[in-house]
XYZ file of C-alpha atoms in Angstrom:
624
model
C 0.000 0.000 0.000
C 2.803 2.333 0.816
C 3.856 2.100 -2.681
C 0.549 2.506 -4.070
C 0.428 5.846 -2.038
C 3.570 7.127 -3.574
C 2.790 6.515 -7.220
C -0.597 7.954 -6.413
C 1.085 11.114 -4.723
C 3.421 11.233 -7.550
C 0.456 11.863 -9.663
C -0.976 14.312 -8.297
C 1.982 16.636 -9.473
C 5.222 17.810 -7.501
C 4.054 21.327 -7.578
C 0.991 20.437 -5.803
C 2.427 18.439 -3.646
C 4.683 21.324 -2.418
C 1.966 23.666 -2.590
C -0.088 21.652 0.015
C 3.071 21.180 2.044
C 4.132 24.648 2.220
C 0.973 25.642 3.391
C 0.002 23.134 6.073
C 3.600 23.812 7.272
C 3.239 27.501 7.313
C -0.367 27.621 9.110
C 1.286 25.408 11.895
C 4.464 27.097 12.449
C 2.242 30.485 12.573
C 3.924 32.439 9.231
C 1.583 31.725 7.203
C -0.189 35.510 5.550
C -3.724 33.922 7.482
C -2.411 34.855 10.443
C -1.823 38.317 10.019
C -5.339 39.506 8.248
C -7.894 41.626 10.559
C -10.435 43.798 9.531
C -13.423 45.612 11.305
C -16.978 44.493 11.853
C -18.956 46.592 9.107
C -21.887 48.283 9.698
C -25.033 47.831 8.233
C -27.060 49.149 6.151
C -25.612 46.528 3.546
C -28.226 45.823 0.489
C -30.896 48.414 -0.446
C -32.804 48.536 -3.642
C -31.620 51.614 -5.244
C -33.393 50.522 -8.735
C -36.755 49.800 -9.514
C -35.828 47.439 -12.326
C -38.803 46.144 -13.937
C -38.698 41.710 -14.006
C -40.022 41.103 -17.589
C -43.451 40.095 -17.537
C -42.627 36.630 -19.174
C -39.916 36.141 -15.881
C -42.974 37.699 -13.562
C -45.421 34.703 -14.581
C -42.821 32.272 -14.774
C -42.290 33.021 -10.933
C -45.493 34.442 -9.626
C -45.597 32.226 -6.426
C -41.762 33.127 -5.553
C -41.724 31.049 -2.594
C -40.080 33.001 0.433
C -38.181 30.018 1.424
C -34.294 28.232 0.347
C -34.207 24.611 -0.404
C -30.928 23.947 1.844
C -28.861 20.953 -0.004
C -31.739 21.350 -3.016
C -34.207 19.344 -0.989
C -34.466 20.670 2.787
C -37.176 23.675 2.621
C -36.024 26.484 4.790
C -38.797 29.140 5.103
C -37.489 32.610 5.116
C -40.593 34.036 7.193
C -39.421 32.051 10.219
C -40.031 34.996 12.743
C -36.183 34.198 13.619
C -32.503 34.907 12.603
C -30.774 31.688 11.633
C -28.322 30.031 14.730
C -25.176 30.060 12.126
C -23.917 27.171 14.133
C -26.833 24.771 14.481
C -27.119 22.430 11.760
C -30.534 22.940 10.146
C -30.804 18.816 9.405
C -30.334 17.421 13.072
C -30.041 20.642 15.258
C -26.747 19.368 16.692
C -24.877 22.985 17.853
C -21.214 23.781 17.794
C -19.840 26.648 19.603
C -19.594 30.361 18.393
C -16.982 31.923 17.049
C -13.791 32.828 19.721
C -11.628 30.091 17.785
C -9.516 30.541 14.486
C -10.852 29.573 11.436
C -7.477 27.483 10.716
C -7.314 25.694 14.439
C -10.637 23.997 13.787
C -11.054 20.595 12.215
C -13.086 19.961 8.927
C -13.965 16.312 10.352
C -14.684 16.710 14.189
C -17.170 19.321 14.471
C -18.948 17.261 16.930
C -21.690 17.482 14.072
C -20.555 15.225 11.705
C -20.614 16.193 8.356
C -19.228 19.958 8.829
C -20.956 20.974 5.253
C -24.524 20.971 7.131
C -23.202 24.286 9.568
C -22.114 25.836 5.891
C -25.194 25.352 3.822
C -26.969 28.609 5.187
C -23.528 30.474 5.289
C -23.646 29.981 1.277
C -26.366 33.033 1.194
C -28.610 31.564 -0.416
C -31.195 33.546 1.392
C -29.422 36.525 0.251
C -30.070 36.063 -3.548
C -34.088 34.550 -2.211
C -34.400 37.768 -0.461
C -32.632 40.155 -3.054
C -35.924 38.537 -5.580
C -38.438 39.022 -3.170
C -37.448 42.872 -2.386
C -37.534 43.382 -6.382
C -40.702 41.423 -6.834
C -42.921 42.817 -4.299
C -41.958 46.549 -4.743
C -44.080 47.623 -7.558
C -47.576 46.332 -6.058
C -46.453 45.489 -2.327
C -43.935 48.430 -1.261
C -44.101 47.267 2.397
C -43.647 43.711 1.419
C -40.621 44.824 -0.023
C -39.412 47.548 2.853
C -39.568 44.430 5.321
C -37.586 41.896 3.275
C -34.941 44.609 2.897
C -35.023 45.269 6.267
C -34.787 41.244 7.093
C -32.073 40.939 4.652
C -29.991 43.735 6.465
C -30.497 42.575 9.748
C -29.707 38.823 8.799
C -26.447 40.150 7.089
C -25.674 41.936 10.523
C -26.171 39.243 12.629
C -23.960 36.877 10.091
C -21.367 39.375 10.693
C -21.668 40.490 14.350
C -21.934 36.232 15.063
C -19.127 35.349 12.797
C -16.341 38.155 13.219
C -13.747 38.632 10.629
C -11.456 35.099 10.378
C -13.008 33.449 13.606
C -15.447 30.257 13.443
C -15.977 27.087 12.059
C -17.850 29.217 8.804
C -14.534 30.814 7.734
C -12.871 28.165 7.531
C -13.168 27.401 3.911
C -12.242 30.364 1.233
C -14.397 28.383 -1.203
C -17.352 29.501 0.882
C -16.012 32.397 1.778
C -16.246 33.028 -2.623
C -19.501 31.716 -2.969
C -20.717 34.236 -0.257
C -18.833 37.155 -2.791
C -20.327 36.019 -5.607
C -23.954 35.991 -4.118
C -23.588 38.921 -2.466
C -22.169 40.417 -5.914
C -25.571 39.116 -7.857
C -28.055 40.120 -4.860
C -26.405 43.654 -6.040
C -26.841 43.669 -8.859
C -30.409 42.612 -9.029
C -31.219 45.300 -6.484
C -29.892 47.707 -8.540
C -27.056 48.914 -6.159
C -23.536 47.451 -7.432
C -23.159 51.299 -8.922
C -23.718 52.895 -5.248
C -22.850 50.446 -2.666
C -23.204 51.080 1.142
C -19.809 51.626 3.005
C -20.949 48.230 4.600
C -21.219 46.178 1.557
C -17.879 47.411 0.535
C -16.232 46.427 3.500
C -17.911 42.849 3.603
C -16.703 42.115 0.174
C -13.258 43.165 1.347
C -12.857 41.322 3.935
C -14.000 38.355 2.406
C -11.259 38.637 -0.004
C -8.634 39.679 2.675
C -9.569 35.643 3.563
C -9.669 33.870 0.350
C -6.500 35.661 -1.031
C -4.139 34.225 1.088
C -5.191 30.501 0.802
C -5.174 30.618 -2.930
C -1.883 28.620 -4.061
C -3.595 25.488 -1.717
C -6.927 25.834 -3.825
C -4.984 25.575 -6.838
C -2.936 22.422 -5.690
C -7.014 20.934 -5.364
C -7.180 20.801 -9.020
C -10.915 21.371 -8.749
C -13.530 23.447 -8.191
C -11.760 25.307 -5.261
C -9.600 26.793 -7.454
C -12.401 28.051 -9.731
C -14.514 29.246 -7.393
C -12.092 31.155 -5.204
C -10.755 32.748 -8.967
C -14.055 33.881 -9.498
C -14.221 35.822 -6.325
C -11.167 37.362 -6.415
C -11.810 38.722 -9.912
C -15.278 39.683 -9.388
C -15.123 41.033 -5.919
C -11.705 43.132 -7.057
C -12.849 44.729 -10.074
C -15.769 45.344 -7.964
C -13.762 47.211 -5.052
C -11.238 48.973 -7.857
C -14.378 50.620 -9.425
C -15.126 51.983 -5.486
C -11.545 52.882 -4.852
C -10.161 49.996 -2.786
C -6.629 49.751 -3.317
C -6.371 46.109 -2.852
C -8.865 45.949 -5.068
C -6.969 45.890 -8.326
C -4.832 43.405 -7.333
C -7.149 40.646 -6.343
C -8.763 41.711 -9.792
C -5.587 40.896 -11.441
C -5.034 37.567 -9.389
C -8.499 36.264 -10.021
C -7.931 36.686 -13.810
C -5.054 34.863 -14.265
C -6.217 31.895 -12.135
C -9.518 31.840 -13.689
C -8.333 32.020 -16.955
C -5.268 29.052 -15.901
C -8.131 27.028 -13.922
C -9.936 26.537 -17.140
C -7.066 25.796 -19.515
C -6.152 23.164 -16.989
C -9.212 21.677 -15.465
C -11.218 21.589 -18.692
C -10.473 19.554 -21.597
C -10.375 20.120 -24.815
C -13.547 18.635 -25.374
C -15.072 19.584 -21.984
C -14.501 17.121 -19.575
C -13.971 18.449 -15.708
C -11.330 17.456 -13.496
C -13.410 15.924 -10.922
C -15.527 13.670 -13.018
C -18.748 14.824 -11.676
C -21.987 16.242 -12.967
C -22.778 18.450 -10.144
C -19.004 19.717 -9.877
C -19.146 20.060 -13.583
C -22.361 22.398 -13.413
C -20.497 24.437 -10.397
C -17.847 25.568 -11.937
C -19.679 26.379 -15.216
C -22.042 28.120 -13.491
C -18.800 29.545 -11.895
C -17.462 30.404 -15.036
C -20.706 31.594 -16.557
C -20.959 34.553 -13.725
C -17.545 35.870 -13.846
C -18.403 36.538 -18.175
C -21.712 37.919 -17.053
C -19.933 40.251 -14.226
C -17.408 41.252 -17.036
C -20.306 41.974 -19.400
C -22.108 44.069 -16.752
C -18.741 46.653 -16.116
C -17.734 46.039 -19.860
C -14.348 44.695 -18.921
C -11.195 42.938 -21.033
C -12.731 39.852 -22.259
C -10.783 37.086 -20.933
C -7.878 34.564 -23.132
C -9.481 32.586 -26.386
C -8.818 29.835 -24.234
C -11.442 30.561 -21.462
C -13.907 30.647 -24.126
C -13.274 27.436 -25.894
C -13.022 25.360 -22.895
C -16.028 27.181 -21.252
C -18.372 26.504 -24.415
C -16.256 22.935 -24.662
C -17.854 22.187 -20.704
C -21.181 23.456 -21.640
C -21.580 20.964 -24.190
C -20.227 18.552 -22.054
C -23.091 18.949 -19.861
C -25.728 19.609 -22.528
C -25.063 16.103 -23.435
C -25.806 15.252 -20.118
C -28.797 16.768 -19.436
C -32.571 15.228 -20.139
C -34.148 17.747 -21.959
C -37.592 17.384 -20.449
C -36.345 17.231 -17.282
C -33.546 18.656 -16.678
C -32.126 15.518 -15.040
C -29.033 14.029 -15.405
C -26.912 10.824 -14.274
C -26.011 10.929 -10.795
C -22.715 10.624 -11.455
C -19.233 10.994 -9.246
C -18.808 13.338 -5.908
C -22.203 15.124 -5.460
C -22.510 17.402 -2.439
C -25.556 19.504 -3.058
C -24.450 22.562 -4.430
C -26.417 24.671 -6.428
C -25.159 28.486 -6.944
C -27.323 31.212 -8.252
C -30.616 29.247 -7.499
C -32.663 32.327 -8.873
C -35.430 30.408 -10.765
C -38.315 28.064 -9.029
C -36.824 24.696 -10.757
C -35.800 21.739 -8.450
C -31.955 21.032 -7.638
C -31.816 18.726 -10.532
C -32.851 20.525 -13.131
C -29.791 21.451 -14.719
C -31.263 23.369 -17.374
C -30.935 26.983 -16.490
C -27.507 26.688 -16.048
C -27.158 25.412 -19.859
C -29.386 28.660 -20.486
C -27.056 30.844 -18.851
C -23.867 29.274 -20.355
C -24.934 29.256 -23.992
C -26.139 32.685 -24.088
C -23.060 34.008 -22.136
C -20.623 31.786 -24.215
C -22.228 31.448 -27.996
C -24.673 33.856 -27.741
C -27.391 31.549 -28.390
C -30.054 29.175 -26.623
C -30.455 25.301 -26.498
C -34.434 26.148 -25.646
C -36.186 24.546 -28.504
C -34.441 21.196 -27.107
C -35.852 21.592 -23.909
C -39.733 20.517 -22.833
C -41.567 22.891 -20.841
C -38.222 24.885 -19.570
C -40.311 28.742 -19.522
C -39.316 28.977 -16.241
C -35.193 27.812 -16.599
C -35.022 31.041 -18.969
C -35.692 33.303 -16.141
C -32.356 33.422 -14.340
C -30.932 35.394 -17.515
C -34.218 38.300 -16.435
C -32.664 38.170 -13.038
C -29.176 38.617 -14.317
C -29.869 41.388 -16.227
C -29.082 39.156 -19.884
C -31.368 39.830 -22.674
C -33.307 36.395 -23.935
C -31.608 34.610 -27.548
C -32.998 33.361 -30.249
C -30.378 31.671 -31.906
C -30.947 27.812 -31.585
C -27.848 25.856 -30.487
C -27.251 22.256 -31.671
C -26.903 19.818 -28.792
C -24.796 16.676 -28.809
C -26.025 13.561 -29.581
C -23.799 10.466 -29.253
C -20.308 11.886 -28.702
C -17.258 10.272 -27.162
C -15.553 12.598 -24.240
C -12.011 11.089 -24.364
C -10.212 13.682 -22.210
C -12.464 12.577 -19.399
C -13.815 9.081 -20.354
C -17.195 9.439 -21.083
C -19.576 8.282 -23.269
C -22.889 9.306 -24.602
C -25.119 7.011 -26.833
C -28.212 7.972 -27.894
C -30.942 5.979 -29.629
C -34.398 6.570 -30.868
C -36.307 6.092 -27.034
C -32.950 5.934 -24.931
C -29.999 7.217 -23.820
C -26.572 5.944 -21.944
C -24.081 7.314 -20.300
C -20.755 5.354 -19.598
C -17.900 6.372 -17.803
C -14.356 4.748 -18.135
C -10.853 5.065 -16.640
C -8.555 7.670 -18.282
C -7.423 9.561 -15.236
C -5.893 13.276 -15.302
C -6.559 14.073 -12.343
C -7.428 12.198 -9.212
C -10.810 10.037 -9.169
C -13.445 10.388 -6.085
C -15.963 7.139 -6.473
C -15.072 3.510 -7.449
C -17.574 3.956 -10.520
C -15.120 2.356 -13.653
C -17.574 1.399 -16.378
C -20.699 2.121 -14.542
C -23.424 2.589 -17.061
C -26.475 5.208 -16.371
C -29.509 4.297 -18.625
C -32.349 6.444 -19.356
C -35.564 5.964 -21.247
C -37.990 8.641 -22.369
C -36.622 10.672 -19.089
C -36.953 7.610 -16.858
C -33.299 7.361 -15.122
C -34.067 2.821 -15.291
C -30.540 1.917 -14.610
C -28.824 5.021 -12.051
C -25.851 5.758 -9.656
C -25.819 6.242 -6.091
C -24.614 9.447 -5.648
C -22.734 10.514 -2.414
C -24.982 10.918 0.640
C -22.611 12.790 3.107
C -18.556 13.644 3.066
C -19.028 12.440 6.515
C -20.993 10.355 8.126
C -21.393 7.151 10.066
C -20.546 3.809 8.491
C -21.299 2.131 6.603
C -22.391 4.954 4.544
C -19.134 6.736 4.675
C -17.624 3.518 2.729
C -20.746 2.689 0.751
C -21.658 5.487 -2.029
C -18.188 6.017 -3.226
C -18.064 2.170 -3.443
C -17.952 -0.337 -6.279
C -21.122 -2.187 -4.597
C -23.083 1.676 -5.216
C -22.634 1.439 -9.299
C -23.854 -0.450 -12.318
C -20.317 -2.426 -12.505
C -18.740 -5.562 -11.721
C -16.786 -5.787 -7.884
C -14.274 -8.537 -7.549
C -13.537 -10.565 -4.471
C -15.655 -8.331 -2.255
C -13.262 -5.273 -2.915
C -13.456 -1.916 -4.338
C -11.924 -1.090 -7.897
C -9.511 1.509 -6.398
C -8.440 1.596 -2.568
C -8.967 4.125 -0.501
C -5.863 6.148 0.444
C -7.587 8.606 2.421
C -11.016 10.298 2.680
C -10.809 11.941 -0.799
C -7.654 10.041 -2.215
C -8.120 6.559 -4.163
C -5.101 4.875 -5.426
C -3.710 2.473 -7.871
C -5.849 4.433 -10.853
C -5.792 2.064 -13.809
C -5.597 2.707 -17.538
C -8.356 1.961 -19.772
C -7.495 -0.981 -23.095
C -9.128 -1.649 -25.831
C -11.974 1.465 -26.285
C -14.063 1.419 -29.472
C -16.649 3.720 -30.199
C -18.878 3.491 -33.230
C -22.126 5.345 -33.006
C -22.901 7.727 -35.786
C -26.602 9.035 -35.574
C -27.723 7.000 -38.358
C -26.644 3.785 -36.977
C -29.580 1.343 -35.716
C -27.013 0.244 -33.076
C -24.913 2.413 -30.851
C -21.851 0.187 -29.782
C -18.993 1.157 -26.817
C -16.157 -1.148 -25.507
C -13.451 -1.008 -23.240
C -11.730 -2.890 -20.749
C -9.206 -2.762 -17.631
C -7.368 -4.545 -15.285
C -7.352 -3.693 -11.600
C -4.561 -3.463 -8.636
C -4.640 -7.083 -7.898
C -4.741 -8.480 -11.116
C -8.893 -8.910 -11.960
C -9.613 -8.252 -15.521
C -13.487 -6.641 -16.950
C -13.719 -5.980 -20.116
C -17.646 -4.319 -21.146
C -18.878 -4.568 -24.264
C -22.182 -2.509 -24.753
C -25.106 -1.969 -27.524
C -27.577 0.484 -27.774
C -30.625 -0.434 -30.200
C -33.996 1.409 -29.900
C -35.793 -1.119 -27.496
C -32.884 -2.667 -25.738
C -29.539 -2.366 -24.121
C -27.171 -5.231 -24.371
C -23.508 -5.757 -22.372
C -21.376 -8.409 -22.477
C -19.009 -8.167 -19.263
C -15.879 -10.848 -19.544
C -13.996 -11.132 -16.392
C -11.114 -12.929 -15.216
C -8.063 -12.897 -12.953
C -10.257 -12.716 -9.462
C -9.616 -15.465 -6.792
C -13.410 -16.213 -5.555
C -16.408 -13.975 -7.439
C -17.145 -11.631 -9.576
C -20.402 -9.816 -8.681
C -22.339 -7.309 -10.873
C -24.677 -5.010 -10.396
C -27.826 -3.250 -11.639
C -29.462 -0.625 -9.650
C -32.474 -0.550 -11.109
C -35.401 2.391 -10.462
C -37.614 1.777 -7.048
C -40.637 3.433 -9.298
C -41.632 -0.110 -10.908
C -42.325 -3.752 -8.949
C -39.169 -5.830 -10.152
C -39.801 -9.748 -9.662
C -37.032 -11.924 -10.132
C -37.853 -15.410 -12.079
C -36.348 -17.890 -14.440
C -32.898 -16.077 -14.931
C -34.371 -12.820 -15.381
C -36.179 -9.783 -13.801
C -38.727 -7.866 -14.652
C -42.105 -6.092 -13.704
C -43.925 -6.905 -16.805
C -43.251 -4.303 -18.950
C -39.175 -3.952 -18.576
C -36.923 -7.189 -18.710
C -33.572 -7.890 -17.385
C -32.496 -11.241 -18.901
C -28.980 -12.833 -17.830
C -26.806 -15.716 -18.923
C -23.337 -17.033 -19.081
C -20.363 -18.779 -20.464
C -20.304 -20.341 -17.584
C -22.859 -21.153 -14.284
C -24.619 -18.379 -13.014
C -24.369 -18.774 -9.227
C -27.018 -16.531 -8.390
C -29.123 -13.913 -9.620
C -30.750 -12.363 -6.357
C -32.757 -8.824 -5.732
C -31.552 -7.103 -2.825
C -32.096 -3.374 -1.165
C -29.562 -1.058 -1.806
C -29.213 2.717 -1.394
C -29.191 5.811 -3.354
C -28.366 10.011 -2.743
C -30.357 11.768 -5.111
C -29.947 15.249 -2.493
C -27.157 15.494 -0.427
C -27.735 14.500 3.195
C -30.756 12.203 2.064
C -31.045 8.785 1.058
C -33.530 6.477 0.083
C -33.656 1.735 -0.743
C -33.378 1.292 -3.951
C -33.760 -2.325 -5.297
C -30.586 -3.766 -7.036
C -29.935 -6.765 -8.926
C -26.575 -8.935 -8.395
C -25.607 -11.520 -10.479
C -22.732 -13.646 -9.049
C -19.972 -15.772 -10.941
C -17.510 -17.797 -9.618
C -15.468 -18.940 -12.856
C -13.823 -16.643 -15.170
C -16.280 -16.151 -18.611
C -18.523 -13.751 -19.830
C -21.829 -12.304 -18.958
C -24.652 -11.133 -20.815
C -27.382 -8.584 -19.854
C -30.009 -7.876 -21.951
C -32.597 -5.007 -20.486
C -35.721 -4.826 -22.899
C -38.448 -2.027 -22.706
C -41.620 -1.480 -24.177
């Protein structure tokens, strides 16, 4: 194992490596810049709406029962009319407290809260309920003045307690800079849509500087992250510097400067050439895009320097990444790799997996055009560009069909009724879930064959080990082990390479056809061979080189009545049918568990077919 951890270290990247170091070793010996930083409590007033900015009547109707209420982790409704300021420290899920805010941000732990998972004290310290209560002002004050004059004044005095409870640098809720940046950027767009980024309060001034004062320091270790840390924290420092320059901050130039070049190096790096993210995850994918998508829309708004050609290849290169994703009448998409239940700029009334206003946003900001005439029933998705102050397109854009992401390893096949998703080995950067050639299936917006998700970061076992396990994914697990092992809580090892990938499926071919194989840390070989047709989805899984079994799985859709009989499985209208080059030892139905919102989970049923002899296996799942 040792040696597994140093290869696996090694490829993460030297300069990462040393960036990480340098900055654990320079918090603890006291010289690190974090240390130094103070700043004063500002004052409120912070938000006022200086601009009666009419919504467009289309974005009025499309939102006319704006709830006044947050959906915390997109599920968890949080009403905003609660008669009470928010305890920042109480966890809004199971109440559990921590204590205020006397320590350090950097002396306290991100895994013994006494809480558990320490993302449940952050979720309302995201500000969500700034941008919910920024709407509501806006809405209410043509026909409901006082409506509005009390959720201004509700919004300033939650703001004041924030800041009076969690001083400058102290508390378990500055203890990331990524959150620290979302707070900028939602602070930033509740500005703007009050009309007030051109004549800020002193206050809001000084709250955007010293959340910047925070997240400047710990930059170079977001950057070693190669994810969405980097991004995000980018994003602030650009936005929230040309911000402060424009309102004579002196600092504020330079963070401008700082946020530019790491936003613009984030995406050359993190994004492939075709659009695949660094983390290999749909939800991280749609944060930093959305990330991305508000740092062009603040540079539109003060008519900056566009940024490199680069930024805008890879951006529109990641928004068809996730178009291709996306279920156009719903909005879904596969549940696939690290998911923790972030949503920024929730500014329209769609659920947390309806990833279609973000694709809204991004084309229009990116290609100046609008994938709407794809979409079923999306009216409402279109009004976060009213909100953001972007005029609506006309200008259809073409979505992907069946397209082979190679930077990432993914796959999208699409037939007349269905549509898969596969997702294969060919590593970049570090993996998060032992998911190799899981396989998402979807037919006429029904996710039939889905991933588990992630649950909680942490949390009691065995859910800690089971949703970034083999056993949570529509794959094959060998010997009772996972694909990758665990090095740590966000570091798997022993990443193997991919053989063998063929993809042939042009749109005009009756079958869609993927393959690719691999052979894990200990020797066991699978090899997946899968066809798409119009009323069925065939894979051939060949295994060898394991010592005892070989045990796939099929999560299957808790919405139907599965029955398991003679080989197969089905509820009358969909079929699983199984057989082998060798025996099947069983073929059982069992309970397993999916995370479709963060912090929630619900049984799922789950097929597992067991072999105990090398061969091949053969699935066949037939709709109607």
């Amino acid at each position: 194992m040792n040696l597994v951890k140093l290869k696996t270290l090694g490829k993460l990247g030297l300069a990462n490596l040393i960036r990480v170091a340098w900055y654990r070793a320079s918090v603890r010996a006291g010289v690190n810049p974090v240390h130094k930083i103070t700043a004063e409590i500002p004052q409120p007033p912070f938000l006022n709406l200086l601009s009666k900015v009419k919504v467009e009547a289309m974005s009025l109707e499309a939102n006319t029962a704006i709830d006044a209420s947050i959906k915390l982790f997109g599920n968890l409704t949080y009403p905003l009319n609660r008669g009470e300021i928010p305890n920042w420290f109480e966890s809004p899920f199971t109440h559990e407290k921590v204590s205020g805010s006397d320590t350090n941000w950097w002396q306290i732990s991100d895994f013994d809260t006494g809480v558990g998972d320490i993302k449940q004290l952050w979720e309302l310290s995201r500000f969500d309920w700034v941008l919910r209560l920024a709407q509501l002002i806006l809405f209410h004050a043509g026909n409901d003045p006082k409506r509005s004059a009390a959720y201004e004044h509700q919004l300033n005095q939650w703001l004041a307690d924030w800041i009076e409870k969690n001083p400058p640098y102290k508390g378990v809720n500055w203890k990331c800079g990524q959150e620290a940046s979302i707070r900028v950027m939602h602070l930033i767009c509740a500005a703007k849509i009050l009309g007030s980024l051109a004549k800020p309060t002193d206050g809001f001034v000084q709250v955007i500087a010293l959340h910047l004062q925070r997240i400047a320091p710990t930059m170079s270790y977001a950057v070693a992250q190669d994810n969405n840390h980097g991004t995000s924290e980018a994003a602030a420092l650009f936005v929230g510097g040309e911000f402060l320059s424009t309102h004579n901050d002196p600092d504020g130039a330079k963070w401008a400067t700082k946020g530019r070049k790491w936003l613009e190096n984030r995406a050359k790096r993190l994004i492939g050439a075709d659009g695949s993210f660094s983390q290999y995850s749909v939800n991280y994918h749609r944060m930093m895009l959305d990330t991305l998508s508000f740092s062009e829309t603040f540079r539109q708004w003060f008519s900056l320097e566009p940024f490199s050609h680069a930024f805008y290849e890879r951006a529109r290169a990641a928004t068809n990444w996730l178009a291709a994703m996306t279920d156009p009448k719903s909005g879904d998409v596969p549940n696939l790799g690290a998911n923790d239940g972030a949503r920024l700029f929730p500014l329209t009334e769609t659920d947390y997996r309806d990833y279609r206003p973000s694709l809204i946003w991004a084309y229009k900001v990116f290609s100046d055009s609008s994938p709407l005439n794809n979409f079923a029933n999306a009216n409402e998705c279109t009004a976060i560009l009213t909100w953001l102050g972007l005029e609506q397109v006309h200008n259809s854009a073409a979505l992907p069909t069946n397209i082979h992401f190679k930077d990432g390893g993914f796959v999208v096949l699409n037939s007349a009724t269905a549509r898969l998703v596969v997702n294969y080995p060919r590593f970049k950067f570090r993996p998060s879930q032992n998911d190799l050639l899981h396989i998402d299936l979807w037919v006429k917006s029904e996710n039939l064959l889905r991933d588990a998700g992630s649950y909680s970061y942490n949390c009691e076992e065995p859910w800690q080990s089971y949703f970034p396990s083999t056993a949570a994914h529509n794959t094959i697990r060998f010997d009772g082990r996972d694909q990758m092992p665990r090095i740590s809580r966000f570091l798997l090892g022993a990443w193997p390479k991919a053989k063998d990938v063929v993809f042939r499926a042009s749109d005009d071919s009756e079958t869609k056809r993927f393959t690719c194989g691999f052979k894990d840390y200990c020797g066991a070989v699978h090899y997946r061979a899968i066809d798409l047709q119009t009323d069925r989805l065939i894979i051939t899984d060949t295994v060898s080189g394991f010592t005892n079994k070989a045990v796939a799985r099929f999560r299957l859709t808790s919405e139907r009545k599965w029955q398991v009989f003679d080989g197969q499985v089905s509820d009358g209208k969909h079929t699983l049918k199984f057989h082998a080059s060798s025996v099947i030892e069983s073929i059982r139905l069992v309970d397993g568990w999916e995370s479709r919102y963060y912090f929630q989970k619900s049984k799922i049923p789950v097929v597992e077919v067991t072999l105990t002899d090398p061969g091949s296996l053969t699935m066949e799942y037939q709709w109607a």
